[in-house]
Coordinates of C-alpha atoms in Angstrom, one line a residue:
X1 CA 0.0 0.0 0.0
X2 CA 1.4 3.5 -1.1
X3 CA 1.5 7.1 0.3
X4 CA -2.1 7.1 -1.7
X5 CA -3.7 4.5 0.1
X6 CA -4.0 2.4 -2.8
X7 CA -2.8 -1.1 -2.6
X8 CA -0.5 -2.2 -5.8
X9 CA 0.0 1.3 -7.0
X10 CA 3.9 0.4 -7.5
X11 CA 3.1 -2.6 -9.9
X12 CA 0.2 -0.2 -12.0
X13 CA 2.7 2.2 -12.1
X14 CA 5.8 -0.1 -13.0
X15 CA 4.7 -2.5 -15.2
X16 CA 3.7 -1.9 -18.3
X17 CA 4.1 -5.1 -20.3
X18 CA 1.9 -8.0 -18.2
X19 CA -0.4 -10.1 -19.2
X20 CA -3.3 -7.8 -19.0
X21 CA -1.9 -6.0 -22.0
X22 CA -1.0 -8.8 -24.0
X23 CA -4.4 -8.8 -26.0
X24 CA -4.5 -5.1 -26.9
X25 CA -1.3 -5.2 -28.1
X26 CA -2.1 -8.8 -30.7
X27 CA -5.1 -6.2 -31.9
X28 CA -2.9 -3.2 -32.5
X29 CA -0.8 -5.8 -34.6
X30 CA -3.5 -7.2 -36.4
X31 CA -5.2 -3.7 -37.0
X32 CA -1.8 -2.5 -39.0
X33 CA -1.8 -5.5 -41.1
X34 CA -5.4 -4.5 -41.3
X35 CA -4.5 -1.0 -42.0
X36 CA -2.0 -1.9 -45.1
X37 CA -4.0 -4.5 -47.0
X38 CA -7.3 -2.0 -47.0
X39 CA -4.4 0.9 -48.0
X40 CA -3.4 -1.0 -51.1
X41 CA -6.0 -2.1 -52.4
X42 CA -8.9 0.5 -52.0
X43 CA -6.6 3.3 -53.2
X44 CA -4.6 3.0 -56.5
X45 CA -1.0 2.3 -55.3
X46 CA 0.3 3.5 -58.8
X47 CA -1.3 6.8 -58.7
X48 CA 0.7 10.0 -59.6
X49 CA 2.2 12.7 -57.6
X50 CA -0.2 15.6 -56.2
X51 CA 0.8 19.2 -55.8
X52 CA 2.5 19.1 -52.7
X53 CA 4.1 15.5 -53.5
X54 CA 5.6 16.8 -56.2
X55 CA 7.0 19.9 -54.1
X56 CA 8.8 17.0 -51.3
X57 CA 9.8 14.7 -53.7
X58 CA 11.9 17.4 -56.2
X59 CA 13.7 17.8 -53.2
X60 CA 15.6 14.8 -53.4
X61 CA 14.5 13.2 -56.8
X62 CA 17.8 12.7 -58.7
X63 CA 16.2 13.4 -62.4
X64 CA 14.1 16.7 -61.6
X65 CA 14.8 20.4 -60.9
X66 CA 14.7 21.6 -57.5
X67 CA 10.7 22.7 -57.1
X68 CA 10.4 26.1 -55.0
X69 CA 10.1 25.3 -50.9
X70 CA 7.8 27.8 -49.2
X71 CA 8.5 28.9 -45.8
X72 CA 4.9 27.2 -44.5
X73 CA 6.7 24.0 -45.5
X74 CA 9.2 21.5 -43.3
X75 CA 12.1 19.1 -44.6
X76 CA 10.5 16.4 -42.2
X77 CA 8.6 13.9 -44.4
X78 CA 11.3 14.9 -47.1
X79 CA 14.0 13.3 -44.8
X80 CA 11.6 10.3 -44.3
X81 CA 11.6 9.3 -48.0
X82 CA 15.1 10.5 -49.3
X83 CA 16.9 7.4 -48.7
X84 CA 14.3 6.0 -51.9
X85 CA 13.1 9.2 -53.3
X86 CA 16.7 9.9 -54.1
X87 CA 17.7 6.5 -55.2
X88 CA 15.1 7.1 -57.9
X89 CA 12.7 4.2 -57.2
X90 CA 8.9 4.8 -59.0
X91 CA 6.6 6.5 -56.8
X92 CA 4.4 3.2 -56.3
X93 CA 7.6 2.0 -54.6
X94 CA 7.3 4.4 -52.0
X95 CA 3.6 4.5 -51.8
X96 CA 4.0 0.8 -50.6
X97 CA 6.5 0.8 -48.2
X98 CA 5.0 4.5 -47.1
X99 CA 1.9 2.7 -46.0
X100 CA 3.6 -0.2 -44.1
X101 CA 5.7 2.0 -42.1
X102 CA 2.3 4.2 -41.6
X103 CA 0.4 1.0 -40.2
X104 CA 3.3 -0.2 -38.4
X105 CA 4.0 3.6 -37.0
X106 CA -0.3 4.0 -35.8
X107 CA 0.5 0.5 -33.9
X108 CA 3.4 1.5 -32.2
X109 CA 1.8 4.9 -31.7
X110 CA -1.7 3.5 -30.1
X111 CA 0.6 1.1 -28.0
X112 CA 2.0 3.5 -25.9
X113 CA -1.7 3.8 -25.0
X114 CA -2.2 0.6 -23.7
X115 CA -1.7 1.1 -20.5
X116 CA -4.0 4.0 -19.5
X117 CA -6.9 2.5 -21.9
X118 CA -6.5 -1.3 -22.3
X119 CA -8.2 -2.5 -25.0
X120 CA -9.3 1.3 -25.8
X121 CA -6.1 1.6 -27.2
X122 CA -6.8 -0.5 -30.4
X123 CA -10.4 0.7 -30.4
X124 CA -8.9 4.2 -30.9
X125 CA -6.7 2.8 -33.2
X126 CA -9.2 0.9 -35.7
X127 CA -11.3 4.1 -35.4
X128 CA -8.3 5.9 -36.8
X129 CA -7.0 3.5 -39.2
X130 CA -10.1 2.7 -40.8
X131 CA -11.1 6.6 -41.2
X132 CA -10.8 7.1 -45.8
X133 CA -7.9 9.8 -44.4
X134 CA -5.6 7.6 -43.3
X135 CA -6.4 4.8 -46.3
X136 CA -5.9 7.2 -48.7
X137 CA -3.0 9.6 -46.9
X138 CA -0.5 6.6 -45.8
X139 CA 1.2 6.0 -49.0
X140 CA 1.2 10.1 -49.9
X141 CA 4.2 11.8 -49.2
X142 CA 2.4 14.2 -47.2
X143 CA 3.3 15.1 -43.3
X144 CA -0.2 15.6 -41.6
X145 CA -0.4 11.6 -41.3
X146 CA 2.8 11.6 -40.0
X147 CA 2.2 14.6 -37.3
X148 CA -0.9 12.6 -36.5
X149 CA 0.8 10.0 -35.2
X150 CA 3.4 11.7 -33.5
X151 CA 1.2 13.8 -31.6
X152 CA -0.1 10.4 -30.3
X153 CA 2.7 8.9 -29.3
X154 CA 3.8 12.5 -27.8
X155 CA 0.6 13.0 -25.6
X156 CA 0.7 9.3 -24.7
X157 CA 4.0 9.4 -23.2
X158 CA 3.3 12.8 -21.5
X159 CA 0.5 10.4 -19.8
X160 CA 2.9 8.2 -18.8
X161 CA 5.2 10.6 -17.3
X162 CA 2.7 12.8 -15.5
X163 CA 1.1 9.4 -14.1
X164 CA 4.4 8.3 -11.9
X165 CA 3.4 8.5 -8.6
X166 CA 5.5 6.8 -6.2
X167 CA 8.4 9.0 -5.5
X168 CA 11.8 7.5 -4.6
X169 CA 10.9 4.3 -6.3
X170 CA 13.7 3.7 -8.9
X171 CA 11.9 1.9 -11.5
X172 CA 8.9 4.2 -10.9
X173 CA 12.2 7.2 -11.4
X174 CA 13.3 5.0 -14.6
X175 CA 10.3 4.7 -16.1
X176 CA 9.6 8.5 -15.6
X177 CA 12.8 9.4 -17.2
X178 CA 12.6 7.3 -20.4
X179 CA 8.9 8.7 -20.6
X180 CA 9.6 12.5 -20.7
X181 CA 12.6 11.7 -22.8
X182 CA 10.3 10.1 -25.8
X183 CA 7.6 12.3 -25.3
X184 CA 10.4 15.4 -26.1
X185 CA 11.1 13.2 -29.0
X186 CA 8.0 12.4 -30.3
X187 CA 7.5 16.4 -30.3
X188 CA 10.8 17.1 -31.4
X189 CA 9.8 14.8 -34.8
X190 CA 6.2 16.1 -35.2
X191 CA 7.8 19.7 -35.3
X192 CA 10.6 18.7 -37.8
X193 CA 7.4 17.6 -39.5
X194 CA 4.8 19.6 -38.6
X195 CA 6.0 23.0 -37.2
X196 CA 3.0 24.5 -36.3
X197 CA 0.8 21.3 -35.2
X198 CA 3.8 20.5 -32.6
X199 CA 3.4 24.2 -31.2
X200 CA -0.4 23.9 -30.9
X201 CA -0.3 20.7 -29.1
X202 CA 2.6 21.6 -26.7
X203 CA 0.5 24.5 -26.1
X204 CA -2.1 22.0 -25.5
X205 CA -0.5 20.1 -23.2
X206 CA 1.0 22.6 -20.9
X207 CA -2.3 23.6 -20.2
X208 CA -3.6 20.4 -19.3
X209 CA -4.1 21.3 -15.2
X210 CA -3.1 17.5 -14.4
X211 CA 0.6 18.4 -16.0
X212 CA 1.1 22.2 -16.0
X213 CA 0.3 23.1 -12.5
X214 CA 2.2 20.1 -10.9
X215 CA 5.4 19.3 -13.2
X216 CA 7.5 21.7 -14.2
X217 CA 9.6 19.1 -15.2
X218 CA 7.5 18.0 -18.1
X219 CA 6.3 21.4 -19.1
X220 CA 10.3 22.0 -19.7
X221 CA 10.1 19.2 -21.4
X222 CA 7.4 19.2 -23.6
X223 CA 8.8 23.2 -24.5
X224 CA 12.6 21.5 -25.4
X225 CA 11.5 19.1 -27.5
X226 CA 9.1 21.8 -29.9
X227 CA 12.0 23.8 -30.0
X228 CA 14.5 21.2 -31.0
X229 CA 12.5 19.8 -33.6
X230 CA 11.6 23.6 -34.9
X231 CA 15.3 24.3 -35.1
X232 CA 16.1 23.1 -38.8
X233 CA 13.1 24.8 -39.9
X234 CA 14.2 28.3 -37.7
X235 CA 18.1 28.4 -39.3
X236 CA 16.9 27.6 -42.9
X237 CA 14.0 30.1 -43.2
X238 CA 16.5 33.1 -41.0
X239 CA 19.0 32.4 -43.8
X240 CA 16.1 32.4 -46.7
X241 CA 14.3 35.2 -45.4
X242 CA 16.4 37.2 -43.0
X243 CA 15.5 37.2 -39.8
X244 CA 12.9 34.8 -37.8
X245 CA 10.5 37.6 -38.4
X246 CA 10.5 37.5 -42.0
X247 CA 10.3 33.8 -41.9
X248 CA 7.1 33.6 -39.8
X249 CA 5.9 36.3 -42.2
X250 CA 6.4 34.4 -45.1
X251 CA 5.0 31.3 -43.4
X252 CA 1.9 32.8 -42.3
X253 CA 1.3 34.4 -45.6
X254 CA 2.1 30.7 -47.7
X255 CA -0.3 28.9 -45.5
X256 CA -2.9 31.7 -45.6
X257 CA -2.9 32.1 -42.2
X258 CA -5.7 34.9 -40.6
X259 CA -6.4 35.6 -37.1
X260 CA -9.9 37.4 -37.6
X261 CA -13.3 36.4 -39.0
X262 CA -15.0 33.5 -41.2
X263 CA -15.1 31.4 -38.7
X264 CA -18.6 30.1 -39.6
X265 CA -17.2 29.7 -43.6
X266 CA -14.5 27.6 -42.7
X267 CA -16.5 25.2 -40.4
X268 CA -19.2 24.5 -43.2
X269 CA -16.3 24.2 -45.8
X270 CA -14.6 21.4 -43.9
X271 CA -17.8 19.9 -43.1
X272 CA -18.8 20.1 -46.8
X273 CA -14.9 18.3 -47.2
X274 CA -15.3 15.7 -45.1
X275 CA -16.3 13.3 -47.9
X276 CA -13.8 14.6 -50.1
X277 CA -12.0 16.3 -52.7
X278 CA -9.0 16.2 -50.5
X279 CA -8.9 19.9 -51.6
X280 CA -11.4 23.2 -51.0
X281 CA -12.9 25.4 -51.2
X282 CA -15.6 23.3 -52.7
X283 CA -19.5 24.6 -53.0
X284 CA -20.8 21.3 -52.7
X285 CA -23.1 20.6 -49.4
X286 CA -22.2 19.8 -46.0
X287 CA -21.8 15.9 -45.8
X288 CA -24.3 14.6 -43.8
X289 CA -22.1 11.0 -43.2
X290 CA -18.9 13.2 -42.9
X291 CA -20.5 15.1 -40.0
X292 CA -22.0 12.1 -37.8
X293 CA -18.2 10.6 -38.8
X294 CA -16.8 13.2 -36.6
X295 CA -20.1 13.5 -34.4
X296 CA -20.1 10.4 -33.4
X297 CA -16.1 10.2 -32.5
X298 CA -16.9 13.3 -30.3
X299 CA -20.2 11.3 -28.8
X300 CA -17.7 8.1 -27.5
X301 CA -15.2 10.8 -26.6
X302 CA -18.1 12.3 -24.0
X303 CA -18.6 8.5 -22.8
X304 CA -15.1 8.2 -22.3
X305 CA -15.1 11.8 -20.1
X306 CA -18.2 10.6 -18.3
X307 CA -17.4 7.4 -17.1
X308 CA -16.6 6.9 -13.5
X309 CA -13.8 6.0 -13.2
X310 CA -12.5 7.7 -15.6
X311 CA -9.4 6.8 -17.8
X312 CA -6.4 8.0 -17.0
X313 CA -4.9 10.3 -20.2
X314 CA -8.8 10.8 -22.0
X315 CA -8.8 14.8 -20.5
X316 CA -5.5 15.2 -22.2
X317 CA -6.3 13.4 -25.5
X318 CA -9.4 15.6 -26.0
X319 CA -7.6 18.9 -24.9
X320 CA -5.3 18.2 -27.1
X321 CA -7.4 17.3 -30.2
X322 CA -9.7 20.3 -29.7
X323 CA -6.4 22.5 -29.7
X324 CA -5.0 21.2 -32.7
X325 CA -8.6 21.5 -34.8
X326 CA -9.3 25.0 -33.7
X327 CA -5.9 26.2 -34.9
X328 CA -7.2 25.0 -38.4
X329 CA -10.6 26.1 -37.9
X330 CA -9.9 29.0 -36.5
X331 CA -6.6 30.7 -37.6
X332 CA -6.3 29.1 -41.2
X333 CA -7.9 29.8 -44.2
X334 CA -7.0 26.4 -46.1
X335 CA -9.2 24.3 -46.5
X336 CA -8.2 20.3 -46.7
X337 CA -9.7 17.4 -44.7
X338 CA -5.6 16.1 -43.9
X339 CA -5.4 19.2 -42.1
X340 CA -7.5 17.6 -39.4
X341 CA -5.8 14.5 -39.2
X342 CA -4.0 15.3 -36.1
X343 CA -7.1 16.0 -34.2
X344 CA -8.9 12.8 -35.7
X345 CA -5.9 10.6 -34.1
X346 CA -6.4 12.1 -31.0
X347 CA -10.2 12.1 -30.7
X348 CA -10.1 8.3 -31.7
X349 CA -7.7 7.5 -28.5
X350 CA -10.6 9.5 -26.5
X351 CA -13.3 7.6 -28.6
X352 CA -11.8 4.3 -28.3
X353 CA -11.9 4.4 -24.6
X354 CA -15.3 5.6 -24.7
X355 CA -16.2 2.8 -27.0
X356 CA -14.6 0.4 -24.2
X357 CA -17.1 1.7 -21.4
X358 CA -20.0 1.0 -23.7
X359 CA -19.0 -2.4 -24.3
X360 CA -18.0 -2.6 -20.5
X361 CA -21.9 -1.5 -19.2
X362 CA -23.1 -3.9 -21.4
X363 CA -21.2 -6.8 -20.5
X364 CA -21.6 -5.7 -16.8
X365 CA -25.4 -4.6 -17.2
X366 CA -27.6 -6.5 -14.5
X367 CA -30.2 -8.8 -15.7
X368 CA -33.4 -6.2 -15.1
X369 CA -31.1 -3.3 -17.4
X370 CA -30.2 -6.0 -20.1
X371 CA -32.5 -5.3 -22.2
X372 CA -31.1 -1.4 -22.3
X373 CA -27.7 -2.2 -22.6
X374 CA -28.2 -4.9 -25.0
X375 CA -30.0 -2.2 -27.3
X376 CA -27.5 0.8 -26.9
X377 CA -24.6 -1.8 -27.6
X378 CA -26.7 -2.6 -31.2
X379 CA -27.1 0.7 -32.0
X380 CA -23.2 1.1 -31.6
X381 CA -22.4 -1.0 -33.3
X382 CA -24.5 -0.9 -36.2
X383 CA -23.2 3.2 -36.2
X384 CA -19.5 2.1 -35.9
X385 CA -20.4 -0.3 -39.2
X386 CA -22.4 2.2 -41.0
X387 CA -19.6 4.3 -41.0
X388 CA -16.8 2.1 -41.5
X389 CA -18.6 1.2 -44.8
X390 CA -19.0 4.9 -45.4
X391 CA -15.4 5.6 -44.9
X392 CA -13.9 2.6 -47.3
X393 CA -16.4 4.1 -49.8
X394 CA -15.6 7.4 -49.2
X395 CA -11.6 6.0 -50.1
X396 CA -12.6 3.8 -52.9
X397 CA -14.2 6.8 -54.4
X398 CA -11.7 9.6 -53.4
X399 CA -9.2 7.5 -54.4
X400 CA -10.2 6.7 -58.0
X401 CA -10.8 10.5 -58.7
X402 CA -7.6 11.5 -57.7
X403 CA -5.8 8.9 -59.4
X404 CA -7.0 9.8 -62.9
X405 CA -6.6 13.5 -62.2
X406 CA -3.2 12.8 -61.4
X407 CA -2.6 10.7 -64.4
X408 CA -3.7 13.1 -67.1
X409 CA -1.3 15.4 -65.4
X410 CA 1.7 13.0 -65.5
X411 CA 0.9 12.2 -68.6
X412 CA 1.3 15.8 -69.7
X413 CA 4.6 16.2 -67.8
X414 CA 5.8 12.7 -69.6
X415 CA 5.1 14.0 -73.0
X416 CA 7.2 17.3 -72.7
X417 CA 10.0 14.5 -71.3
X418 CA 9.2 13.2 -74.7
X419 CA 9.8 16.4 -76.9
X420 CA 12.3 17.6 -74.8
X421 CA 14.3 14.5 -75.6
X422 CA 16.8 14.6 -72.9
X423 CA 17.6 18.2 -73.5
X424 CA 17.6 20.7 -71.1
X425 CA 14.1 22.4 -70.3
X426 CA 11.8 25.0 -68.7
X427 CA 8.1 24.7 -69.0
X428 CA 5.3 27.0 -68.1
X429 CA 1.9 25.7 -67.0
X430 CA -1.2 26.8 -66.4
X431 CA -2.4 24.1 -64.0
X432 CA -0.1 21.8 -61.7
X433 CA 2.9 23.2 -62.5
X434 CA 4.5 20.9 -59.8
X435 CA 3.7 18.1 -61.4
X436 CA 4.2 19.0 -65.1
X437 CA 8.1 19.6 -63.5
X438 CA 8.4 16.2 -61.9
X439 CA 7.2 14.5 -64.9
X440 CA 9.0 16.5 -67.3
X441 CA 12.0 16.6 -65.7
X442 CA 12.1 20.0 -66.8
X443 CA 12.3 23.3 -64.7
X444 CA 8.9 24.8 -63.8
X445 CA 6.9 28.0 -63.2
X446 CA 3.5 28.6 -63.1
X447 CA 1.3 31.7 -64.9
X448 CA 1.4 33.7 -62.5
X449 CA -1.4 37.1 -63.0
X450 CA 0.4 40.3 -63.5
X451 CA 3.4 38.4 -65.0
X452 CA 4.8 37.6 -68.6
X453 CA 6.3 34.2 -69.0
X454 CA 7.9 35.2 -71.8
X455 CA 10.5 36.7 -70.4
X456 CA 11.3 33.7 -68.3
X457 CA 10.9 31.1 -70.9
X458 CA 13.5 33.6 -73.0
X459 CA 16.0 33.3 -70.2
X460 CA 15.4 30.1 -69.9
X461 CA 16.3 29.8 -73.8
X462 CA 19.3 31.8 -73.9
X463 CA 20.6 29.5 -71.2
X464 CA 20.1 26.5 -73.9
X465 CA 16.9 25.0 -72.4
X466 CA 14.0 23.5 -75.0
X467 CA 11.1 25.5 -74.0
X468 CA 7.3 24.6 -73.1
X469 CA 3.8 25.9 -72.3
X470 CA 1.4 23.5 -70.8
X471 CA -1.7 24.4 -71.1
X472 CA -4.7 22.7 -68.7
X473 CA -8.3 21.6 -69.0
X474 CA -10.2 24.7 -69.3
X475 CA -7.4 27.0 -70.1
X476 CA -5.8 29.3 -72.9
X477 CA -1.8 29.5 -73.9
X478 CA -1.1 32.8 -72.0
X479 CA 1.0 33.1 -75.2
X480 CA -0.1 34.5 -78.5
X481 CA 1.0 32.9 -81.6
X482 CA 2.5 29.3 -80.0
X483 CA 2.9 26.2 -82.3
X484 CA 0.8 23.1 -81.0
X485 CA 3.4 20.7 -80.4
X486 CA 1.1 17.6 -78.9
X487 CA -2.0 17.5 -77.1
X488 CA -3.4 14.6 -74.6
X489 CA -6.5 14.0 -72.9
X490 CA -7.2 18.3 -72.2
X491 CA -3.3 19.0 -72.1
X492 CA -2.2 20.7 -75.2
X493 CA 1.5 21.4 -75.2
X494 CA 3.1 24.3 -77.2
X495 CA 6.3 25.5 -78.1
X496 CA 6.9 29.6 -78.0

């Protein structure tokens, strides 16, 4: 019995691998392997580069220009796929192993959960996994996944180290340590990541009242770890843009970042997103599956705040997804539905504990309330289904629209490769410049208003570069006069 009164505190507390958590963790297993079939095959594996993709990859791709790297942006998933990226593997290459590191990373993630939620943890998880974000987003070289999980495995092991409670015991010390130093890990990652997600959920979690006001140790670290992981992204954009000040400037201005107004617009346009396109704005109506999606995560999220006891680490994992949704919803003007992913991860933990005291009243329920629990324990789960379906349709569909807008862009890109011939070259577009440049292998600029491309193309020229305009679906050559070279399906390619 400890200084609590509570008999066994020092074995809760210290051991975190018995059998009790054996189960949980078999699920968490099984849900990755889960997690990568339903990855592969509901979302085309060979599908082309997006915007941003294109962006990252260019970084390190060893047969493409250098594509232009905004402040908003950070080298972290850049520096998770150059060891293939710049060994020049096909994209589906890295899709694949992108989405088995993903599944295997949510697992790992979810199981530093197991302790403070038992089988919640891979409740939480398959709520997650199963959401059409993370089937379609785990084989994109994109970083919200990838902060997503982080901020998990961050606010999981700030649980663990705020929940050490018998002082002067050395493996309770031990396990204390090694908990603050990978939660200032997992932070310092998500902000080499995900700058400004790791800043609004260490601001999050300072403010949790069960860490702030009692552990200055954590607090210290929670703040070290942000700032290490922020450091690359500090010294790169100070020597880009002069200063720290003209970095955040440049930042806030490429991520369309504003502090007042259109609240209500930008709740209704990620509402109207949560089906899809993976892009807004959109004027298509709100989604009325996409809603009670997230509704019904925040309804098993109440459950788990409700129950009595409660579970320890559920008031931080719902702090901390509200924080990191409102800084979307409230300070950005961007609208995507992978902006939100870190706040889906952490409001499935919260869910999937709330999810575990359902089924826990109903296998507990007394024989004259079985008939009660028995019905609200069907009507879970035929939500949970509903939805599950709704969200691997959701994918399938996504997934397919994406994939053959991507490949008539590729396909564009691949034919000024073509012409080009393996000579040097600069092409203009009028849509996706990004990926017209990956393609091509050619440099790339878009038509920008107010600006000729003329004169860039003729420098471009001079310098012995063929020369390109790529002109989109729906679009005119911003250039009078040029000689159709080749067109393909919408794409008409032209030479000045």
């Amino acid at each position: 019995m400890n200084r609590n009164g509570r008999r066994g505190d020092d074995r809760e507390v210290i051991d975190r691998s018995g059998d009790a958590n054996r189960g949980p963790v078999r699920a968490l297993w099984t849900i990755a392997a889960v997690s990568v079939v339903g990855q592969l095959a509901l979302v085309p594996i060979g599908r082309a580069a997006s915007w941003d993709e294109a962006i990252y990859l260019s970084q390190v791709a060893p047969d493409a220009p250098t594509l232009p790297f905004v402040a908003s942006r950070a080298r972290g998933i850049v520096a998770l796929v150059a060891p293939l990226a710049g060994t020049g593997v096909p994209l589906t290459a890295i899709r694949i192993l992108l989405a088995i590191v993903a599944a295997v990373a949510i697992a790992g993630a979810f199981r530093v959960w197991v302790h403070p939620l038992g089988w919640g943890a891979p409740l939480g998880a398959a709520l997650f996994g199963s959401s059409w974000l993370v089937l379609l987003y785990g084989g994109e070289v994109m970083p919200n996944l990838w902060s997503a999980i982080l901020a998990v495995a961050a606010t999981g092991f700030a649980v663990e180290a705020a929940s050490v409670d018998v002082p002067g015991h050395p493996d309770a010390e031990r396990h204390r340590r090694r908990s603050l130093f990978a939660a200032g890990i997992a932070l310092s990652a998500m902000a080499f990541v995900r700058p400004s997600d790791a800043v609004f959920l260490a601001v999050a979690l300072v403010f949790v009242p069960a860490f702030s006001r009692r552990d200055r140790r954590l607090a210290a670290t929670i703040g070290a770890g942000v700032l290490a992981g922020l450091a690359p992204w500090i010294v790169e954009m100070t020597v880009r843009f002069g200063g720290p000040g003209g970095a955040v400037r440049a930042a806030l201005d490429a991520s369309h970042v504003s502090a007042v107004g259109g609240f209500g617009e930008r709740l209704l346009q990620h509402a109207a997103l949560s089906d899809g396109p993976t892009i807004g704005p959109v004027s298509e109506p709100v989604s009325v599956l996409g809603v009670a999606w997230w509704l019904w995560l925040v309804v098993l999220a109440v459950v788990a705040l409700s129950a009595r006891p409660r579970r320890r680490g559920v008031t931080a994992a719902v702090v901390a997804a509200a924080a990191l949704g409102a800084g979307y919803l409230v300070f950005v003007g961007g609208y995507a539905p992978r902006f939100l992913l870190p706040a889906l991860a952490l409001l499935s933990v919260a869910a999937g504990a709330g999810a575990l005291s359902l089924g826990a009243r109903w296998v507990d329920a007394t024989p004259g309330r079985s008939r009660g629990a028995i019905a609200v324990g069907a009507i879970a789960l035929a939500i949970t289904g509903l939805l599950l379906v709704w969200n691997v349709a959701t994918a399938v569909r996504v997934g397919e629209a994406i994939g053959s807008t991507r490949a008539t862009e590729r396909r564009a890109g691949e034919t000024v490769r073509e012409l080009a011939a393996g000579e040097d070259c600069a092409v203009v577009a009028t849509a996706a410049f990004p990926q017209i440049g990956l393609a091509s292998g050619c440099r790339s600029r878009p038509v920008r208003p107010g600006e000729d491309p003329i004169a860039w193309l003729a420098v471009r020229a001079s310098a012995g570069d063929r020369v390109f305009v790529a002109v989109g679906p729906g679009t005119s050559s911003p250039i009078d006069g040029a000689g159709v070279l080749a067109a393909t399906e919408g794409w008409t390619i032209y030479e000045p």
